[in-house]
XYZ file of C-alpha atoms in Angstrom:
440
model
C 140.892 -171.419 52.841
C 137.249 -171.909 52.021
C 137.838 -175.601 51.494
C 139.378 -175.875 54.959
C 136.361 -174.116 56.470
C 134.027 -176.494 54.636
C 135.968 -179.517 55.836
C 135.917 -178.247 59.427
C 132.194 -177.582 59.205
C 131.637 -181.166 57.964
C 133.727 -182.510 60.846
C 131.632 -180.534 63.324
C 128.467 -181.850 61.724
C 129.755 -185.422 62.010
C 130.585 -184.857 65.650
C 127.098 -183.466 66.255
C 125.592 -186.564 64.697
C 127.858 -188.715 66.865
C 126.757 -186.903 70.032
C 123.148 -187.234 68.997
C 123.567 -190.984 68.609
C 125.270 -191.226 72.020
C 122.502 -189.233 73.714
C 119.747 -191.312 72.112
C 121.575 -194.530 73.178
C 121.901 -193.300 76.770
C 118.245 -192.245 76.909
C 117.167 -195.626 75.458
C 119.265 -197.573 77.972
C 117.978 -195.491 80.841
C 114.369 -195.929 79.739
C 114.384 -199.634 78.923
C 117.030 -200.938 81.324
C 116.485 -198.727 84.353
C 113.054 -197.077 84.330
C 111.106 -199.991 82.849
C 112.900 -202.480 85.141
C 112.260 -200.290 88.159
C 108.577 -200.123 87.236
C 108.494 -203.922 86.896
C 107.576 -203.774 83.236
C 110.894 -205.254 81.974
C 113.374 -207.776 83.290
C 117.148 -207.524 82.852
C 118.804 -209.554 80.152
C 122.335 -210.997 80.535
C 123.913 -208.198 78.524
C 121.875 -205.519 80.262
C 122.862 -206.769 83.726
C 126.520 -206.839 82.739
C 126.255 -203.353 81.276
C 124.667 -201.862 84.381
C 127.387 -203.298 86.633
C 130.013 -201.963 84.236
C 128.456 -198.494 84.341
C 128.763 -198.481 88.160
C 132.457 -199.332 87.884
C 133.107 -196.697 85.228
C 131.355 -193.895 87.151
C 133.471 -194.775 90.165
C 136.660 -194.487 88.109
C 135.603 -191.152 86.568
C 134.889 -189.580 89.968
C 138.182 -190.953 91.369
C 140.090 -189.424 88.449
C 138.290 -186.083 88.786
C 139.120 -185.926 92.533
C 142.713 -187.185 91.951
C 141.958 -190.378 93.891
C 140.808 -188.489 96.989
C 137.406 -190.139 96.570
C 138.189 -193.860 95.966
C 136.546 -195.403 92.945
C 135.550 -198.424 95.031
C 133.669 -196.208 97.432
C 131.639 -194.614 94.646
C 130.958 -197.927 92.931
C 129.908 -199.475 96.219
C 127.384 -196.696 96.818
C 125.977 -197.120 93.279
C 125.583 -200.857 93.745
C 123.853 -200.379 97.125
C 121.469 -197.821 95.639
C 120.889 -200.188 92.751
C 119.935 -203.028 95.114
C 117.666 -200.699 97.050
C 115.833 -199.763 93.842
C 115.862 -202.017 90.788
C 118.965 -204.271 90.797
C 117.920 -207.941 91.241
C 119.779 -209.701 94.055
C 121.325 -212.159 91.603
C 122.556 -209.533 89.155
C 126.037 -211.107 88.987
C 124.714 -214.518 87.932
C 122.165 -212.788 85.649
C 125.142 -211.022 84.047
C 126.607 -214.438 83.087
C 129.145 -214.856 85.922
C 129.132 -218.320 87.497
C 129.206 -218.345 91.341
C 132.561 -220.181 91.558
C 134.354 -218.190 88.847
C 135.402 -215.094 90.869
C 137.387 -217.113 93.455
C 139.325 -218.811 90.663
C 140.018 -215.430 89.045
C 141.244 -214.076 92.376
C 143.781 -216.939 92.451
C 144.978 -215.928 88.992
C 145.296 -212.344 90.226
C 147.403 -213.422 93.219
C 149.754 -215.358 90.924
C 150.066 -212.257 88.782
C 150.909 -210.096 91.799
C 153.589 -212.576 92.782
C 155.263 -212.298 89.340
C 155.520 -208.527 89.875
C 157.652 -208.884 93.041
C 161.133 -207.525 92.421
C 163.227 -209.135 95.142
C 166.281 -207.000 94.440
C 164.343 -203.743 94.832
C 162.953 -204.956 98.141
C 166.499 -205.652 99.316
C 167.612 -202.160 98.302
C 164.658 -200.619 100.140
C 165.081 -202.744 103.302
C 164.319 -199.789 105.597
C 161.044 -199.204 103.760
C 160.156 -202.891 104.088
C 160.836 -202.862 107.806
C 158.856 -199.704 108.510
C 155.931 -200.929 106.396
C 155.886 -204.241 108.191
C 156.081 -202.363 111.443
C 152.989 -200.389 110.532
C 151.112 -203.565 109.602
C 152.190 -205.120 112.923
C 150.835 -202.063 114.699
C 147.470 -202.542 112.997
C 147.307 -206.197 113.999
C 148.234 -205.504 117.607
C 145.732 -202.680 118.009
C 142.842 -204.446 116.249
C 143.332 -207.918 117.661
C 143.765 -206.689 121.250
C 141.773 -203.491 121.890
C 139.512 -204.089 118.909
C 138.637 -207.578 120.115
C 137.657 -206.193 123.506
C 135.382 -203.536 122.012
C 133.895 -205.311 118.943
C 134.491 -208.996 119.581
C 137.133 -211.410 118.381
C 135.432 -212.397 115.102
C 134.857 -208.795 114.039
C 138.441 -207.825 114.839
C 139.882 -210.873 113.062
C 137.784 -210.269 109.924
C 138.697 -206.567 109.781
C 142.441 -206.677 110.601
C 143.821 -208.165 107.304
C 141.896 -205.785 104.950
C 143.110 -202.850 107.057
C 146.675 -203.849 106.219
C 145.895 -202.709 102.688
C 144.893 -205.706 100.602
C 141.970 -206.102 98.264
C 142.758 -209.809 98.008
C 142.965 -209.991 101.811
C 139.446 -208.535 101.976
C 138.232 -211.207 99.586
C 139.923 -213.932 101.671
C 138.269 -212.682 104.863
C 134.897 -212.566 103.137
C 135.296 -216.263 102.562
C 135.917 -216.752 106.261
C 132.798 -214.800 107.207
C 130.554 -217.601 106.006
C 126.847 -216.885 106.421
C 127.424 -213.884 108.735
C 126.353 -211.060 106.399
C 127.545 -208.313 108.723
C 131.096 -209.700 108.836
C 130.989 -210.502 105.134
C 130.207 -206.898 104.214
C 132.516 -205.472 106.889
C 135.533 -207.251 105.394
C 135.185 -205.292 102.160
C 133.741 -202.118 103.754
C 136.874 -201.432 105.807
C 139.011 -201.871 102.680
C 136.769 -199.555 100.636
C 136.538 -196.840 103.272
C 140.046 -196.777 104.722
C 141.324 -194.528 101.949
C 139.306 -191.629 103.325
C 141.673 -191.633 106.288
C 144.787 -193.017 104.600
C 144.853 -190.592 101.665
C 144.704 -187.239 103.486
C 147.045 -188.354 106.294
C 149.601 -189.753 103.862
C 149.362 -186.616 101.761
C 150.020 -184.356 104.785
C 153.062 -186.420 105.794
C 154.526 -186.484 102.279
C 154.076 -182.714 101.871
C 155.832 -182.143 105.251
C 158.667 -184.435 104.141
C 158.810 -182.657 100.757
C 159.167 -179.244 102.382
C 161.985 -180.511 104.579
C 163.789 -182.044 101.580
C 163.526 -178.773 99.606
C 164.823 -176.801 102.589
C 167.912 -179.096 102.709
C 168.317 -178.807 98.934
C 168.223 -174.994 99.034
C 170.752 -175.020 101.914
C 173.060 -177.255 99.834
C 173.002 -180.236 102.185
C 171.010 -182.396 99.710
C 171.856 -182.788 96.051
C 169.948 -184.129 93.069
C 171.113 -187.555 91.936
C 171.217 -187.103 88.156
C 172.047 -190.790 87.644
C 169.215 -192.069 89.770
C 166.917 -194.504 88.059
C 164.342 -194.232 90.811
C 162.916 -190.939 89.604
C 161.747 -192.355 86.299
C 158.670 -194.512 86.302
C 159.483 -195.600 82.756
C 162.819 -197.225 83.578
C 162.797 -200.866 84.406
C 164.559 -202.156 87.484
C 166.811 -205.069 86.657
C 165.221 -208.442 87.225
C 167.412 -211.020 88.897
C 166.334 -214.292 87.343
C 167.788 -217.777 87.535
C 166.523 -219.609 84.447
C 165.754 -223.083 85.769
C 163.058 -223.791 83.183
C 163.218 -223.811 79.426
C 161.151 -220.966 77.991
C 158.306 -221.832 75.636
C 159.560 -221.167 72.065
C 158.362 -217.777 70.852
C 156.348 -219.242 67.977
C 154.337 -221.297 70.461
C 153.812 -218.485 72.988
C 150.228 -217.237 73.059
C 147.489 -216.022 75.352
C 146.600 -219.670 75.872
C 150.102 -220.712 77.019
C 150.348 -217.688 79.342
C 147.024 -218.547 80.961
C 148.093 -222.195 81.133
C 151.168 -221.364 83.247
C 148.972 -219.374 85.658
C 146.439 -222.146 86.018
C 149.203 -224.703 86.676
C 150.374 -222.573 89.626
C 146.795 -222.147 90.854
C 146.290 -225.919 90.823
C 149.596 -226.480 92.642
C 148.673 -223.881 95.285
C 145.548 -225.929 96.065
C 147.641 -229.034 96.555
C 150.069 -227.160 98.828
C 147.227 -225.900 100.980
C 146.184 -229.514 101.571
C 149.755 -230.593 102.295
C 150.125 -227.722 104.815
C 146.889 -228.857 106.512
C 145.304 -225.518 105.774
C 147.680 -223.556 107.978
C 148.995 -221.786 104.892
C 146.194 -220.543 102.640
C 146.133 -221.429 98.930
C 146.213 -217.663 98.291
C 149.535 -217.383 100.094
C 150.870 -220.362 98.192
C 149.725 -218.797 94.899
C 151.628 -215.644 95.781
C 154.799 -217.558 96.733
C 154.624 -219.712 93.593
C 154.135 -216.588 91.468
C 157.263 -214.987 92.963
C 159.581 -217.948 92.444
C 158.057 -219.112 89.178
C 158.860 -215.699 87.679
C 162.357 -215.648 89.199
C 163.098 -219.144 87.876
C 161.756 -218.487 84.387
C 158.652 -220.684 84.461
C 156.229 -217.788 84.076
C 156.454 -214.301 82.583
C 156.344 -211.217 84.884
C 153.014 -209.379 84.884
C 151.479 -212.460 83.336
C 147.868 -211.266 83.310
C 148.897 -208.266 81.244
C 151.000 -210.464 78.902
C 148.029 -212.763 78.402
C 145.750 -209.753 77.687
C 143.426 -210.970 80.433
C 143.948 -208.326 83.125
C 141.029 -206.071 82.228
C 138.510 -208.893 82.043
C 139.711 -210.649 85.204
C 139.748 -207.434 87.220
C 136.303 -206.415 85.957
C 134.723 -209.714 86.950
C 136.375 -209.600 90.418
C 135.115 -206.098 91.013
C 131.599 -206.985 89.912
C 131.721 -209.956 92.293
C 132.796 -207.756 95.195
C 130.046 -205.218 94.810
C 127.363 -207.771 94.004
C 127.879 -209.110 97.586
C 126.353 -205.863 98.864
C 122.886 -207.098 97.858
C 121.878 -207.836 101.454
C 122.919 -204.509 102.969
C 120.181 -202.363 104.503
C 120.191 -198.805 105.900
C 120.332 -200.263 109.414
C 123.291 -202.474 108.486
C 125.067 -199.509 106.917
C 124.818 -197.485 110.103
C 126.248 -200.366 112.136
C 129.095 -200.801 109.643
C 130.057 -197.153 109.872
C 130.148 -197.338 113.663
C 132.403 -200.398 113.578
C 134.595 -198.799 110.915
C 135.070 -195.637 112.939
C 136.430 -197.658 115.876
C 138.582 -199.864 113.660
C 140.161 -197.050 111.656
C 141.084 -195.067 114.776
C 142.737 -198.113 116.319
C 144.551 -198.949 113.072
C 145.904 -195.407 112.723
C 147.104 -195.322 116.305
C 148.708 -198.737 115.919
C 150.604 -197.572 112.812
C 151.835 -194.420 114.576
C 152.949 -196.252 117.718
C 155.100 -198.747 115.812
C 156.195 -197.154 112.492
C 157.248 -193.736 113.781
C 159.700 -194.953 116.469
C 161.022 -197.638 114.096
C 161.505 -195.145 111.277
C 163.216 -192.634 113.567
C 165.553 -195.415 114.777
C 166.483 -196.134 111.130
C 167.274 -192.459 110.496
C 164.059 -191.181 108.919
C 161.943 -188.186 109.894
C 158.665 -188.537 111.763
C 156.696 -187.491 108.672
C 158.395 -190.037 106.357
C 158.096 -192.840 108.906
C 154.395 -192.239 109.443
C 153.761 -191.893 105.675
C 155.386 -195.274 104.985
C 153.461 -196.857 107.815
C 150.274 -195.431 106.406
C 150.952 -197.180 103.089
C 148.553 -199.896 104.245
C 145.647 -197.512 104.678
C 146.487 -195.717 101.409
C 145.908 -198.975 99.519
C 149.148 -199.209 97.522
C 149.487 -198.415 93.811
C 148.150 -196.248 92.165
C 147.453 -194.102 95.250
C 151.113 -194.372 96.357
C 152.240 -192.929 93.051
C 149.552 -190.256 92.794
C 150.024 -188.995 96.359
C 153.829 -188.846 95.990
C 153.737 -186.956 92.681
C 151.095 -184.539 93.955
C 153.113 -183.808 97.076
C 156.219 -183.161 94.978
C 154.304 -180.772 92.692
C 152.664 -178.850 95.546
C 155.853 -178.111 97.511
C 158.217 -177.514 94.546
C 158.874 -174.273 92.699
C 161.351 -175.589 90.091
C 161.894 -178.774 88.091
C 164.998 -179.576 90.144
C 163.062 -179.247 93.380
C 160.337 -181.491 92.051
C 162.907 -184.156 91.103
C 164.645 -183.998 94.469
C 161.397 -184.624 96.251
C 160.182 -187.291 93.847
C 163.442 -189.316 93.852
C 163.501 -189.341 97.686
C 159.914 -190.316 98.422
C 158.474 -192.119 95.361
C 160.603 -195.297 95.527
C 159.763 -195.657 99.220
C 156.023 -195.205 98.755
C 155.856 -197.579 95.810
C 157.703 -200.318 97.705
C 155.617 -199.680 100.809
C 152.406 -200.049 98.832
C 153.615 -203.270 97.257
C 154.749 -204.810 100.545
C 151.448 -204.025 102.263
C 148.687 -204.079 99.660
C 150.073 -206.604 97.256
C 151.912 -209.227 99.276
C 152.093 -208.640 103.027
C 148.363 -208.440 103.494
C 147.906 -211.805 101.776
C 150.323 -213.464 104.205
C 148.552 -211.771 107.135
C 145.142 -212.872 105.900
C 146.440 -216.429 105.527
C 147.801 -216.379 109.077
C 144.565 -214.966 110.533
C 142.528 -217.570 108.645
C 144.721 -220.346 110.066
C 144.612 -219.134 113.661
C 141.067 -217.791 113.950
C 138.921 -219.609 111.367
C 140.461 -223.037 110.820
């Protein structure tokens, strides 16, 4: 017994030493990389610049996790970057951190190919009502923003803001490219995407809780039963992939991170050719998504290829750093103007969703709450918010495990598909169309 106490005491001492090292490291970084740089006595090195940007991203994630995604990580990280640029971040912190100016766009193309490989065509067919209502909500956003929004804010502002409001991070990046030298539009394209969750999250949560209560009421009355054989209520079960193997697979012994990245880059190069062939009317981003979908279905490329190549974390990190580094020109005056524009845009987008998705969902046999929740999938930003909000709603309204399952299996597949249709794929097509019609 004494030996166990001695061992435990040694472990505690080791942990104390570990915490002391961590504290000293944090204090040293703060003093040399923040305070001294702020005072003008030091300049950032490549590793220090990369580290500071990474800290901003991590803090955003921690706060998002603590608030159960109610406060979006992108919102927190954006604030930290803006404050950094207002104090001690150099304007070229991204390049100083070792990221070449043309690298992020290439990495976004890889990301789009990856998203295409994740598209499960059979699941979209099974959830055809969800697809229709989601597309209806996105159509409502476009109609409201491009008509009323154009009259209030101007055509360019409305066109830049509409695709990101349909839920897509990639769409926001695409519209930033269309903004050119107009810094207000450049920042607005990402700002509407970053901020829309503050409206999308609570509204979606309210609708899902209302739907959950109605489902439990039907379950208690005996008019709705739990499907014990359902595969939709288990996030760990894989939905069958329907693949037609047109291409010979690379032999296992030759498969590597290099070959996985190679297949992605081939599709990226081809998407550039196809953009030229289509005279720019179909964006290379849209072609990359389409090629990713069919290349995975035909066996040319592995599903979730960025994860298979062990590149996802790095690619996503660089893209996020690129996004927030573009906030280097924002000023307090610009921020006020952005918030005014956003307030108008988000009200119009929400009304557009309600006007189209609710009647369409009701026509297809859904409740008002479920129809509106699926339409709001665009503003909720897709996965992981779609999963988190659905699970939280099921937990809040349920009193037993059976009730939780009945709610989850009825709303989770719909919200996941809705998020994918809007945030992952649909918004890319919309951005490509807007680019072709408004900015060609």
